Amino acid sequence: MGQGRPPERTCVGCRGRAAKAELLRVVRTPDGRVAVDPSGRLPGRGAYVHRREACVERAGRRGALARALRTSLPPEQAGSLMEELRALMGADRP
């Protein structure tokens, strides 16, 4: 039997689809905490964003992460989340 296609997810920034492994996951855990999930395995509701500055900016500016996670993100929490996403993008680059 052959391997199926890898799972795809939609980026909340640009609404484009990509393989799950190509996107960064942000999760709202069952206790309500919002965090970046580099492993993609934390329990909770997830939202995905491309590893591109434009997608991260758009997701933050439009409030798409909060909407996808079905929670509110105060400005200071949203800002620190955006910084964490940018740091992970930089770590992934060669």
PDB file of C-alpha atoms in Angstrom:
ATOM      1  CA  MET A   1       0.000   0.000   0.000  1.00  0.00           C
ATOM      2  CA  GLY A   2       1.244   3.479  -0.882  1.00  0.00           C
ATOM      3  CA  GLN A   3       1.555   6.440   1.389  1.00  0.00           C
ATOM      4  CA  GLY A   4      -1.279   8.965   1.276  1.00  0.00           C
ATOM      5  CA  ARG A   5      -0.767  12.659   0.817  1.00  0.00           C
ATOM      6  CA  PRO A   6       0.565  14.539   3.848  1.00  0.00           C
ATOM      7  CA  PRO A   7      -2.097  16.377   5.871  1.00  0.00           C
ATOM      8  CA  GLU A   8      -2.788  19.935   4.740  1.00  0.00           C
ATOM      9  CA  ARG A   9      -3.822  22.935   6.808  1.00  0.00           C
ATOM     10  CA  THR A  10      -4.923  26.482   5.965  1.00  0.00           C
ATOM     11  CA  CYS A  11      -2.793  29.487   6.920  1.00  0.00           C
ATOM     12  CA  VAL A  12      -4.836  32.015   8.925  1.00  0.00           C
ATOM     13  CA  GLY A  13      -2.737  34.830   7.435  1.00  0.00           C
ATOM     14  CA  CYS A  14      -3.109  34.330   3.680  1.00  0.00           C
ATOM     15  CA  ARG A  15      -5.778  31.569   3.665  1.00  0.00           C
ATOM     16  CA  GLY A  16      -3.497  29.452   1.439  1.00  0.00           C
ATOM     17  CA  ARG A  17      -3.207  25.706   1.967  1.00  0.00           C
ATOM     18  CA  ALA A  18       0.074  23.919   2.633  1.00  0.00           C
ATOM     19  CA  ALA A  19       1.405  20.707   4.121  1.00  0.00           C
ATOM     20  CA  LYS A  20       1.047  20.738   7.898  1.00  0.00           C
ATOM     21  CA  ALA A  21       4.840  20.338   8.294  1.00  0.00           C
ATOM     22  CA  GLU A  22       5.441  23.617   6.410  1.00  0.00           C
ATOM     23  CA  LEU A  23       3.340  25.706   8.798  1.00  0.00           C
ATOM     24  CA  LEU A  24       3.787  26.925  12.365  1.00  0.00           C
ATOM     25  CA  ARG A  25       1.080  25.927  14.834  1.00  0.00           C
ATOM     26  CA  VAL A  26      -0.370  28.144  17.531  1.00  0.00           C
ATOM     27  CA  VAL A  27      -2.511  26.400  20.131  1.00  0.00           C
ATOM     28  CA  ARG A  28      -5.092  27.329  22.767  1.00  0.00           C
ATOM     29  CA  THR A  29      -4.618  24.676  25.420  1.00  0.00           C
ATOM     30  CA  PRO A  30      -7.542  23.202  27.373  1.00  0.00           C
ATOM     31  CA  ASP A  31      -6.652  25.506  30.296  1.00  0.00           C
ATOM     32  CA  GLY A  32      -6.983  28.576  28.011  1.00  0.00           C
ATOM     33  CA  ARG A  33      -3.284  29.381  27.548  1.00  0.00           C
ATOM     34  CA  VAL A  34      -2.216  30.458  24.026  1.00  0.00           C
ATOM     35  CA  ALA A  35       1.255  29.448  22.872  1.00  0.00           C
ATOM     36  CA  VAL A  36       3.313  28.612  19.809  1.00  0.00           C
ATOM     37  CA  ASP A  37       3.521  24.835  19.388  1.00  0.00           C
ATOM     38  CA  PRO A  38       6.710  24.036  17.429  1.00  0.00           C
ATOM     39  CA  SER A  39       6.194  20.284  17.866  1.00  0.00           C
ATOM     40  CA  GLY A  40       2.602  20.447  16.608  1.00  0.00           C
ATOM     41  CA  ARG A  41       1.550  17.973  19.297  1.00  0.00           C
ATOM     42  CA  LEU A  42       0.188  20.007  22.205  1.00  0.00           C
ATOM     43  CA  PRO A  43      -3.453  19.286  23.038  1.00  0.00           C
ATOM     44  CA  GLY A  44      -5.979  21.982  22.273  1.00  0.00           C
ATOM     45  CA  ARG A  45      -7.392  24.030  19.447  1.00  0.00           C
ATOM     46  CA  GLY A  46      -4.794  24.869  16.808  1.00  0.00           C
ATOM     47  CA  ALA A  47      -4.317  27.523  14.161  1.00  0.00           C
ATOM     48  CA  TYR A  48      -1.628  27.475  11.485  1.00  0.00           C
ATOM     49  CA  VAL A  49       0.429  30.184   9.805  1.00  0.00           C
ATOM     50  CA  HIS A  50       3.055  30.064   7.040  1.00  0.00           C
ATOM     51  CA  ARG A  51       6.669  30.599   8.044  1.00  0.00           C
ATOM     52  CA  ARG A  52       6.642  33.946   6.213  1.00  0.00           C
ATOM     53  CA  GLU A  53       6.750  37.440   7.689  1.00  0.00           C
ATOM     54  CA  ALA A  54       3.834  38.616   5.520  1.00  0.00           C
ATOM     55  CA  CYS A  55       1.544  35.831   6.751  1.00  0.00           C
ATOM     56  CA  VAL A  56       2.443  36.363  10.408  1.00  0.00           C
ATOM     57  CA  GLU A  57       1.875  40.127  10.049  1.00  0.00           C
ATOM     58  CA  ARG A  58      -1.457  39.658   8.291  1.00  0.00           C
ATOM     59  CA  ALA A  59      -2.668  37.123  10.860  1.00  0.00           C
ATOM     60  CA  GLY A  60      -1.812  39.500  13.703  1.00  0.00           C
ATOM     61  CA  ARG A  61      -3.190  42.625  12.044  1.00  0.00           C
ATOM     62  CA  ARG A  62      -6.530  41.021  11.127  1.00  0.00           C
ATOM     63  CA  GLY A  63      -6.982  39.237  14.465  1.00  0.00           C
ATOM     64  CA  ALA A  64      -7.136  35.942  12.589  1.00  0.00           C
ATOM     65  CA  LEU A  65      -5.256  33.940  15.242  1.00  0.00           C
ATOM     66  CA  ALA A  66      -7.656  34.943  18.012  1.00  0.00           C
ATOM     67  CA  ARG A  67     -10.639  34.188  15.792  1.00  0.00           C
ATOM     68  CA  ALA A  68      -9.303  30.781  14.713  1.00  0.00           C
ATOM     69  CA  LEU A  69      -8.488  29.867  18.316  1.00  0.00           C
ATOM     70  CA  ARG A  70     -11.890  31.136  19.489  1.00  0.00           C
ATOM     71  CA  THR A  71     -10.391  33.287  22.215  1.00  0.00           C
ATOM     72  CA  SER A  72      -9.461  36.898  22.872  1.00  0.00           C
ATOM     73  CA  LEU A  73      -5.850  37.998  22.703  1.00  0.00           C
ATOM     74  CA  PRO A  74      -4.993  41.196  24.586  1.00  0.00           C
ATOM     75  CA  PRO A  75      -2.597  43.412  22.583  1.00  0.00           C
ATOM     76  CA  GLU A  76       0.412  42.608  24.785  1.00  0.00           C
ATOM     77  CA  GLN A  77      -0.204  38.849  24.494  1.00  0.00           C
ATOM     78  CA  ALA A  78      -0.709  39.110  20.732  1.00  0.00           C
ATOM     79  CA  GLY A  79       2.523  41.101  20.432  1.00  0.00           C
ATOM     80  CA  SER A  80       4.588  38.551  22.352  1.00  0.00           C
ATOM     81  CA  LEU A  81       3.025  35.743  20.316  1.00  0.00           C
ATOM     82  CA  MET A  82       4.007  37.519  17.072  1.00  0.00           C
ATOM     83  CA  GLU A  83       7.578  37.951  18.344  1.00  0.00           C
ATOM     84  CA  GLU A  84       7.779  34.262  19.227  1.00  0.00           C
ATOM     85  CA  LEU A  85       6.546  33.317  15.743  1.00  0.00           C
ATOM     86  CA  ARG A  86       9.132  35.613  14.136  1.00  0.00           C
ATOM     87  CA  ALA A  87      11.892  34.081  16.267  1.00  0.00           C
ATOM     88  CA  LEU A  88      10.897  30.577  15.161  1.00  0.00           C
ATOM     89  CA  MET A  89      10.857  31.674  11.523  1.00  0.00           C
ATOM     90  CA  GLY A  90      14.412  32.952  11.902  1.00  0.00           C
ATOM     91  CA  ALA A  91      15.520  29.675  13.498  1.00  0.00           C
ATOM     92  CA  ASP A  92      14.129  27.700  10.548  1.00  0.00           C
ATOM     93  CA  ARG A  93      16.061  29.633   7.923  1.00  0.00           C
ATOM     94  CA  PRO A  94      19.380  28.238   6.701  1.00  0.00           C
TER      95      PRO A  94
END
